[in-house]
Amino acid sequence: LLKGACVTARRMDMEEKCSRANSVSGIQEMDENGVVLSLGADSQWLIVSAKPFRLDIMEGREVLLSLNSRGLLAFEHLRIRTVTSAELVLNVVCPGWLFSPTGPSSISLDFSLPGVEHVYGIPEHADSLKLKTTDGGDPYRLFNLDVFQYELFNPMALYGAIPVMLSHSAQRTMGIFWLNAAETWVDISSNTAGKTVFGQMLDYVQGSSETPQTDVRWISESGIIDVFIMLGPTPTDVFSQYSSLTGTQAFPPLSALAYHQCRWNYNDQEDVAAVDQGFDEHDIPYDFIWLDIEHTDGKRYFTWDPHKFPQPKDMLQGLVDKRRKMVTIVDPHIKVDSSYKIHNEIRSKGFYVKNKDGGDYEGWCWPGNSGYPDFTNPEMRAWWASMFAYDQYEGSMENMYTWNDMNEPSVFNGPEVTMHKDALHGNWENRDLHNLYGLYVQMATAEGLIERSGGVERPFVLTRAFFAGSQRYGAVWTGDNTAEWEHLKISIPMCLSLGLVGVSFCGADVGGFFKSPSTELLVRWYQTGAYQPFFRAHAHLDTPRREPWLFGPENTALIREAVRQRYALLPYWYQLFYHAHHSGQPVMRPLWVEYPQDTATFSMDDQFLLGEDLLVHPVTEEGGRGVTAYLPGKGEVWFDVHTFQKHNGAQNLYIPVTISSIPVFQRGGSIIPRKARVRRSSSCMEHDPYTLFVALSPKRFAQGELYIDDGHTFNFDKQKQFIHRRLSFANKALSSRNLAPGSQFITPSWIEKIVILGASKPSKATLKTPDGKENLLEFEFDASMSVLTLRKPGVNAGVDWTVVLQ
Amino acid sequence: MDFNLAGVHWLSDLLLCTQPLPVPTIPTERQFYEENKPFTCLDGSSTIPFDRVNDDYCDCRDGSDEPGTAACPNGSFHCTNAGFRPTFIPSSRINDGICDCCDTTDEYNSGATCQNTCREMGRKERESLQIMAEITKEGFLLKQQLIHEAKRGQEDKQGKLTELQGSKKGLEEKVEALRTVKETAEDPEKEAKERHLKAWEEQKELIRMEKDKTRMAEAFLELDDDADGYVSVAELQSHLELDPDSDGSLSETETQGLLGGADKVDTSTFETVWSGIKDKYLSEVSQGQSEPPAPVETPQEEESRDFVSDHDSDHYPEDYAGEEDVEDDEEDDHEEEEEEEEKVPPTVQTPEKREDDEVSMPPYDTETQSLIDAAQKARDDFDEAERALREVDDQMKNLEKEIGFDFGPSAEFAYLYSQCYELSTSEYIYRLCPFNRVSQKPKFGGSETNLGLWGQWAGPEDNLYSVMKYDHGQGCWQGPNRSTTVKLTCGKETVVTSTSEPSRCEYLMEFTTPAVCQEPASLDEVLHGHTEL
């Protein structure tokens, strides 16, 4: 089974990852009905039983996971099909939908997880973080679809599909990666679900309790059974095991972590200039302004509407002058129009997806009749990438990036608004690889943005459809949500679920795409979005304008403040993404990832962690007067980042809130770098000094990092041009030392201020620098909050230094 | 370059020593920044040594210690901008690599190369101010004229209204008087008409009796086959239609019964027999003539039905041909359909056989006729008076509505009332009818779209009459009803200068009119004061 996985993985372009995966290393025991194999690590065994066939993964005497224990393994062999008359009728009803020319090809397998009551992942669904049992209802469906006004708390398929499920208990975290890009269904059942707490206690008292267990069944329409089991045991282990298979989050340009202003549509160049000006007039920072489909000449991507955008380079230069950027949309449906260069080339090169009769597959989308390039074809992808060259994409410049929408793909007149399953990608039916199409679109686009800069610049590409591994190519958003409070709330579990399976760069349309938000909802959404990885406001064409300054000075100020908090925190965001890129750890995390034994956290999805040091509980209730945040960690402390008030861990804390409140807490024991000088774009802040927020643990200890590079090239990787420092506070001394001795980078940024939370008042503070100099630092001490502020250390952010408190 | 510790010194050196700091650049505040003396934050929150002023670290809560650096998040920087207008920018724009002050002073350490553009900008601004001033001057003169005219117009209207009120009173009286006259004239008319009618009814009865007699005599002659002066049972028996029990045969007894038990009757007795049989009796003459009715009418009827159905089938294609803009046409369609129904001609009338088609009512006698004429005249006079009253009422309502409009503080916008102004773009013709509606009509066919009806003045509190709002226009799919904001600027001419749709279904129109031109005196001051810089 595991070897088979590697064979498939090669097909999936992941061969180098496979060598790192665990492999079966030796027969331990054997009899006529089975064999026991050692998994190589920590007394882990795989027991293979022949009749009935099942696999059990053991650790010591404990069963971690069983395959086919319920005997739901099923597969079909390929054959020459004969069509029954009933099928013929169905094929008329759903042409090209139901039946493969080689006959039914579905596969199924069940997994049993003893001791597990919580499973997560398998995005994308608009549902709670903890997956629900599907008994008596539809299974969770994975099939990339353009869903109009999607419903919440529903296992229906959405835009993307990542067939990865995590299981978690206080003892262990594991993962199941069902590598299959065909339509897939996941059934979940649990022997404890539905039991009341009292019922469970009764079981316990009576000693009749069976071990909790979650059973999962995966079903795919075609393909082979190709499964990776990630044994953990910690969440961190599962993340690195999974990223060894599918790669880690692409490290975005720093500016992509800043604020994005989008709308369907900014009408013309004048509109873009006016919105840009509006942000300056209202002193609200932003980095990217986005152009949706209306900017093109008749929905022909890579072109500009000649009346509305006659001088795109002038417009882009105007943004360069403000150190800002733009994103234009490039969708994968290509207008069938013989006077359109892109279409003609794709057609003449035979790059379109074909229908079952061998002609170019055509469907309706924004431009009308459209072809769909076959992105699974490497030659096609290479050609597509070359279209982003500055001399190919006319009017493009280096500050222009890309958005891939509608890449499920969306086919307005197709079954379920997507491609017919019998459409052909080379020899493969869409049925077999449907969920991969969107990944390949983003891959080819990201490759294009890298190539156009000669491999120097990091790309930024947003995609709506995705699959396992999409994290390597950019950002994902949760699609066409709605301006309703429930949609604001669901943005948290939706992005948390994606983060658990590799996609850290996730966000929801701030304000909601469909409909028009109330001012309160808009403000709350900005406050929430400011603390989610991808921070972009977006709105439907038919909604009234909602630039941040259109709701009166008070609301403008509230939105300004939320955006400014984002910008001040960019150094920390950047550092988190550096780690996500490096190690596959999610940026936005459920609490249980950091507090895996705290069962109280297992179902929480109204609050989350950024990295391990910031806890965010946004206000997502209309008219909210207060929130109850759970601060985890027995014996730990948390500091309100706004007031510096200290709170104990392992408690539910009621926080009264006003419309300006964004409840955020910094973990005692951490050091977070910020830039207090918020300017009109992140580029403008590049050389600004840092303020370090040192939150002491009860043992008066703290640790953090500082990561700096040029913010936009691959030099951090290729030439090791970066600064990565360990900041630690221990024994009344705060020091900065190099975490990456092999790297080098020069920054003019310096340390402007150090704020130590939970400190006591020193008699003096001395800054020691490597040249042997010692300078006394001025400081202020706020006794009421125990906050010590060290004035202007002035030391360069890239060097070694120590501040000693006496 | 060594950016390590030395780099920081280099940075602060530049800040503190080599750069003549733009502190304090505001003449009125310069006194607070006295060198070598402790500096007290402008909000009084603390006092710091002077070397901490502009040392790139924020010490004052109000940001006042760093007027020349970006250190304070709430600070501001003063650009002198000699040759142009001095201005404040947020501190965050100091050394951010973007040239904000035209005198380049905000970018003294960012590496940005800024050109001093103050002189050029000053010149341009003066030029445009000059032009504006001229426009304003002329516009303001025009505005005075408008105000004058509006005042006169208003007076006229008020006068007209008063006048109308007077004539309305007269008309009301007249209507009442004429109503009495009418009613008085109608009573004798009614009586005379009734009289005439009664006389006519009586006469008709006489004629009918006369006719009956004639028919009876004729029938008697017809029946009396042997011309013996009697109608006998045998003679009557041939008239099967008279069969009382309709069994198809007229027996002797039955016939005798008809003849009142007699075997034969003479002329005078026949009178009573006649009254019993006349309804059934068929004249032998007409019996012979009465052929089955010629089938002339049937095809006629069919023809007419065909015509109707043909028409119907024509109707549908016409209807569906115009489907491109179903939404807009929907209402029109309904109207059309109704019209069509009315247009359908009534099925051809089969000429009805009327019993008394013979004679029509004789004309009224002169006396009655003159009464009728008199009453008709009274009615006509009354109707006319009533119509005149209604007209006056309408006029008054319109006037009152117009007078009631808020045409600005001096009614300077009154001249826009019942006017329309158009702007043609590549696709549409936009039409602004102030105080009424805004609309958009595609240039190349298609129906007009209502972009909003007059709502209210919607400028800011201090300049209410600078913006007009038109709302409740045609609805948008999943969106709001269309609405238009009209921004008014001073101009010599009354013109729509631009239109746009910044947000779906929310239109913006720019409109110049002398009516918003400000008194030039204040503008002169601005201009004058400015050139002194």
PDB file of C-alpha atoms in Angstrom, chain A residues 200-350:
ATOM      1  CA  GLN A 200     -20.914   9.399  28.977  1.00  0.00           C
ATOM      2  CA  MET A 201     -20.494   9.756  32.728  1.00  0.00           C
ATOM      3  CA  LEU A 202     -23.042   7.046  33.303  1.00  0.00           C
ATOM      4  CA  ASP A 203     -21.078   4.775  30.999  1.00  0.00           C
ATOM      5  CA  TYR A 204     -17.984   5.595  32.945  1.00  0.00           C
ATOM      6  CA  VAL A 205     -19.536   5.011  36.367  1.00  0.00           C
ATOM      7  CA  GLN A 206     -21.077   1.761  35.270  1.00  0.00           C
ATOM      8  CA  GLY A 207     -17.820   0.765  33.715  1.00  0.00           C
ATOM      9  CA  SER A 208     -19.701   0.001  30.566  1.00  0.00           C
ATOM     10  CA  SER A 209     -17.996   2.620  28.532  1.00  0.00           C
ATOM     11  CA  GLU A 210     -16.576   1.470  25.305  1.00  0.00           C
ATOM     12  CA  THR A 211     -13.539   3.279  23.995  1.00  0.00           C
ATOM     13  CA  PRO A 212     -14.574   6.314  21.994  1.00  0.00           C
ATOM     14  CA  GLN A 213     -13.934   5.698  18.355  1.00  0.00           C
ATOM     15  CA  THR A 214     -14.358   7.552  15.127  1.00  0.00           C
ATOM     16  CA  ASP A 215     -14.918   5.647  11.929  1.00  0.00           C
ATOM     17  CA  VAL A 216     -14.283   7.225   8.597  1.00  0.00           C
ATOM     18  CA  ARG A 217     -15.058   6.011   5.151  1.00  0.00           C
ATOM     19  CA  TRP A 218     -13.582   7.501   2.012  1.00  0.00           C
ATOM     20  CA  ILE A 219     -15.176   6.966  -1.371  1.00  0.00           C
ATOM     21  CA  SER A 220     -13.857   8.239  -4.680  1.00  0.00           C
ATOM     22  CA  GLU A 221     -15.382   7.965  -8.091  1.00  0.00           C
ATOM     23  CA  SER A 222     -12.225   6.777  -9.781  1.00  0.00           C
ATOM     24  CA  GLY A 223      -8.533   6.293  -9.351  1.00  0.00           C
ATOM     25  CA  ILE A 224      -6.616   3.960  -7.076  1.00  0.00           C
ATOM     26  CA  ILE A 225      -6.531   3.607  -3.330  1.00  0.00           C
ATOM     27  CA  ASP A 226      -3.546   5.711  -2.497  1.00  0.00           C
ATOM     28  CA  VAL A 227      -3.324   6.699   1.124  1.00  0.00           C
ATOM     29  CA  PHE A 228      -0.736   8.283   3.333  1.00  0.00           C
ATOM     30  CA  ILE A 229      -1.087   7.781   7.053  1.00  0.00           C
ATOM     31  CA  MET A 230       0.633  10.409   9.165  1.00  0.00           C
ATOM     32  CA  LEU A 231       1.246   9.032  12.612  1.00  0.00           C
ATOM     33  CA  GLY A 232       2.158  12.206  14.435  1.00  0.00           C
ATOM     34  CA  PRO A 233       2.212  11.907  17.365  1.00  0.00           C
ATOM     35  CA  THR A 234       2.080  15.696  17.869  1.00  0.00           C
ATOM     36  CA  PRO A 235       0.258  18.202  15.698  1.00  0.00           C
ATOM     37  CA  THR A 236       3.623  19.668  14.750  1.00  0.00           C
ATOM     38  CA  ASP A 237       4.776  16.235  13.628  1.00  0.00           C
ATOM     39  CA  VAL A 238       1.695  15.759  11.479  1.00  0.00           C
ATOM     40  CA  PHE A 239       2.266  19.166   9.853  1.00  0.00           C
ATOM     41  CA  SER A 240       5.832  18.332   8.958  1.00  0.00           C
ATOM     42  CA  GLN A 241       4.886  14.807   7.826  1.00  0.00           C
ATOM     43  CA  TYR A 242       2.204  16.238   5.560  1.00  0.00           C
ATOM     44  CA  SER A 243       4.423  19.009   4.224  1.00  0.00           C
ATOM     45  CA  SER A 244       7.065  16.421   3.409  1.00  0.00           C
ATOM     46  CA  LEU A 245       4.474  15.009   1.004  1.00  0.00           C
ATOM     47  CA  THR A 246       2.936  18.112  -0.559  1.00  0.00           C
ATOM     48  CA  GLY A 247       5.330  20.920   0.235  1.00  0.00           C
ATOM     49  CA  THR A 248       5.001  23.984   2.407  1.00  0.00           C
ATOM     50  CA  GLN A 249       3.339  27.345   2.126  1.00  0.00           C
ATOM     51  CA  ALA A 250       4.936  29.612  -0.481  1.00  0.00           C
ATOM     52  CA  PHE A 251       6.683  32.497   1.239  1.00  0.00           C
ATOM     53  CA  PRO A 252       4.738  35.499  -0.014  1.00  0.00           C
ATOM     54  CA  PRO A 253       6.117  38.928  -0.683  1.00  0.00           C
ATOM     55  CA  LEU A 254       5.748  40.906   2.551  1.00  0.00           C
ATOM     56  CA  SER A 255       3.320  43.313   0.941  1.00  0.00           C
ATOM     57  CA  ALA A 256       0.905  40.470   0.182  1.00  0.00           C
ATOM     58  CA  LEU A 257       0.440  40.133   3.942  1.00  0.00           C
ATOM     59  CA  ALA A 258      -0.701  43.739   4.131  1.00  0.00           C
ATOM     60  CA  TYR A 259      -4.165  45.052   3.276  1.00  0.00           C
ATOM     61  CA  HIS A 260      -5.787  44.482  -0.116  1.00  0.00           C
ATOM     62  CA  GLN A 261      -8.564  46.660  -1.520  1.00  0.00           C
ATOM     63  CA  CYS A 262     -10.744  44.875  -4.020  1.00  0.00           C
ATOM     64  CA  ARG A 263     -14.136  45.323  -5.605  1.00  0.00           C
ATOM     65  CA  TRP A 264     -15.938  43.975  -8.600  1.00  0.00           C
ATOM     66  CA  ASN A 265     -15.097  46.374 -10.131  1.00  0.00           C
ATOM     67  CA  TYR A 266     -12.950  49.455 -10.002  1.00  0.00           C
ATOM     68  CA  ASN A 267     -14.404  51.039 -13.072  1.00  0.00           C
ATOM     69  CA  ASP A 268     -11.538  52.776 -14.770  1.00  0.00           C
ATOM     70  CA  GLN A 269      -8.147  54.383 -14.292  1.00  0.00           C
ATOM     71  CA  GLU A 270      -9.730  57.454 -12.762  1.00  0.00           C
ATOM     72  CA  ASP A 271     -11.592  55.302 -10.283  1.00  0.00           C
ATOM     73  CA  VAL A 272      -8.368  53.518  -9.306  1.00  0.00           C
ATOM     74  CA  ALA A 273      -6.633  56.864  -8.850  1.00  0.00           C
ATOM     75  CA  ALA A 274      -9.531  58.217  -6.798  1.00  0.00           C
ATOM     76  CA  VAL A 275      -9.638  55.187  -4.493  1.00  0.00           C
ATOM     77  CA  ASP A 276      -5.869  55.356  -4.089  1.00  0.00           C
ATOM     78  CA  GLN A 277      -6.198  59.014  -3.223  1.00  0.00           C
ATOM     79  CA  GLY A 278      -9.045  58.229  -0.836  1.00  0.00           C
ATOM     80  CA  PHE A 279      -6.788  55.982   1.225  1.00  0.00           C
ATOM     81  CA  ASP A 280      -4.220  58.770   1.536  1.00  0.00           C
ATOM     82  CA  GLU A 281      -6.818  61.383   2.345  1.00  0.00           C
ATOM     83  CA  HIS A 282      -8.160  59.212   5.116  1.00  0.00           C
ATOM     84  CA  ASP A 283      -4.721  58.067   6.193  1.00  0.00           C
ATOM     85  CA  ILE A 284      -5.522  54.373   5.834  1.00  0.00           C
ATOM     86  CA  PRO A 285      -2.700  52.145   4.639  1.00  0.00           C
ATOM     87  CA  TYR A 286      -3.125  49.702   1.790  1.00  0.00           C
ATOM     88  CA  ASP A 287      -0.746  47.774  -0.446  1.00  0.00           C
ATOM     89  CA  PHE A 288      -2.791  46.296  -3.271  1.00  0.00           C
ATOM     90  CA  ILE A 289      -5.708  47.503  -5.327  1.00  0.00           C
ATOM     91  CA  TRP A 290      -7.423  44.803  -7.364  1.00  0.00           C
ATOM     92  CA  LEU A 291      -9.107  44.743 -10.744  1.00  0.00           C
ATOM     93  CA  ASP A 292     -11.816  42.190 -11.385  1.00  0.00           C
ATOM     94  CA  ILE A 293     -13.016  40.912 -14.779  1.00  0.00           C
ATOM     95  CA  GLU A 294     -14.438  44.213 -16.030  1.00  0.00           C
ATOM     96  CA  HIS A 295     -10.948  45.633 -16.576  1.00  0.00           C
ATOM     97  CA  THR A 296     -10.414  43.390 -19.569  1.00  0.00           C
ATOM     98  CA  ASP A 297     -11.371  43.908 -23.177  1.00  0.00           C
ATOM     99  CA  GLY A 298     -14.536  41.821 -23.291  1.00  0.00           C
ATOM    100  CA  LYS A 299     -13.363  39.298 -20.665  1.00  0.00           C
ATOM    101  CA  ARG A 300     -10.315  38.454 -22.730  1.00  0.00           C
ATOM    102  CA  TYR A 301      -7.733  37.949 -20.043  1.00  0.00           C
ATOM    103  CA  PHE A 302      -4.261  39.466 -20.521  1.00  0.00           C
ATOM    104  CA  THR A 303      -5.955  42.473 -22.188  1.00  0.00           C
ATOM    105  CA  TRP A 304      -7.325  45.824 -21.026  1.00  0.00           C
ATOM    106  CA  ASP A 305     -10.572  47.570 -21.804  1.00  0.00           C
ATOM    107  CA  PRO A 306      -9.347  50.251 -24.207  1.00  0.00           C
ATOM    108  CA  HIS A 307     -11.807  52.872 -22.958  1.00  0.00           C
ATOM    109  CA  LYS A 308     -11.648  52.299 -19.233  1.00  0.00           C
ATOM    110  CA  PHE A 309      -7.966  51.411 -18.980  1.00  0.00           C
ATOM    111  CA  PRO A 310      -6.291  53.014 -21.970  1.00  0.00           C
ATOM    112  CA  GLN A 311      -2.958  53.564 -20.186  1.00  0.00           C
ATOM    113  CA  PRO A 312      -2.426  50.706 -17.745  1.00  0.00           C
ATOM    114  CA  LYS A 313       1.252  51.470 -17.350  1.00  0.00           C
ATOM    115  CA  ASP A 314       0.517  55.032 -16.340  1.00  0.00           C
ATOM    116  CA  MET A 315      -1.876  53.696 -13.776  1.00  0.00           C
ATOM    117  CA  LEU A 316       0.625  51.139 -12.484  1.00  0.00           C
ATOM    118  CA  GLN A 317       3.348  53.779 -12.417  1.00  0.00           C
ATOM    119  CA  GLY A 318       1.043  55.919 -10.315  1.00  0.00           C
ATOM    120  CA  LEU A 319       0.913  53.044  -7.854  1.00  0.00           C
ATOM    121  CA  VAL A 320       4.682  52.512  -8.043  1.00  0.00           C
ATOM    122  CA  ASP A 321       5.056  56.168  -7.101  1.00  0.00           C
ATOM    123  CA  LYS A 322       3.029  55.463  -3.976  1.00  0.00           C
ATOM    124  CA  ARG A 323       4.952  52.211  -3.366  1.00  0.00           C
ATOM    125  CA  ARG A 324       1.766  50.283  -3.900  1.00  0.00           C
ATOM    126  CA  LYS A 325       0.745  47.398  -6.135  1.00  0.00           C
ATOM    127  CA  MET A 326      -2.049  45.956  -8.187  1.00  0.00           C
ATOM    128  CA  VAL A 327      -3.597  42.581  -8.860  1.00  0.00           C
ATOM    129  CA  THR A 328      -5.441  41.853 -12.093  1.00  0.00           C
ATOM    130  CA  ILE A 329      -7.633  38.854 -12.642  1.00  0.00           C
ATOM    131  CA  VAL A 330      -6.690  36.131 -15.118  1.00  0.00           C
ATOM    132  CA  ASP A 331      -9.238  33.342 -15.260  1.00  0.00           C
ATOM    133  CA  PRO A 332      -8.731  30.019 -17.016  1.00  0.00           C
ATOM    134  CA  HIS A 333     -11.705  30.266 -19.385  1.00  0.00           C
ATOM    135  CA  ILE A 334     -10.602  31.657 -22.711  1.00  0.00           C
ATOM    136  CA  LYS A 335     -12.986  33.459 -25.023  1.00  0.00           C
ATOM    137  CA  VAL A 336     -13.465  31.584 -28.243  1.00  0.00           C
ATOM    138  CA  ASP A 337     -12.701  34.427 -30.609  1.00  0.00           C
ATOM    139  CA  SER A 338     -10.489  34.105 -33.645  1.00  0.00           C
ATOM    140  CA  SER A 339      -9.238  37.657 -33.202  1.00  0.00           C
ATOM    141  CA  TYR A 340      -7.965  36.911 -29.682  1.00  0.00           C
ATOM    142  CA  LYS A 341      -4.303  35.967 -29.668  1.00  0.00           C
ATOM    143  CA  ILE A 342      -4.434  33.830 -26.532  1.00  0.00           C
ATOM    144  CA  HIS A 343      -7.277  31.751 -27.924  1.00  0.00           C
ATOM    145  CA  ASN A 344      -5.664  31.311 -31.299  1.00  0.00           C
ATOM    146  CA  GLU A 345      -2.404  30.127 -29.812  1.00  0.00           C
ATOM    147  CA  ILE A 346      -4.045  27.694 -27.423  1.00  0.00           C
ATOM    148  CA  ARG A 347      -6.193  26.318 -30.202  1.00  0.00           C
ATOM    149  CA  SER A 348      -3.358  26.025 -32.686  1.00  0.00           C
ATOM    150  CA  LYS A 349      -1.133  24.323 -30.136  1.00  0.00           C
ATOM    151  CA  GLY A 350      -3.939  21.943 -29.227  1.00  0.00           C
TER     152      GLY A 350
END
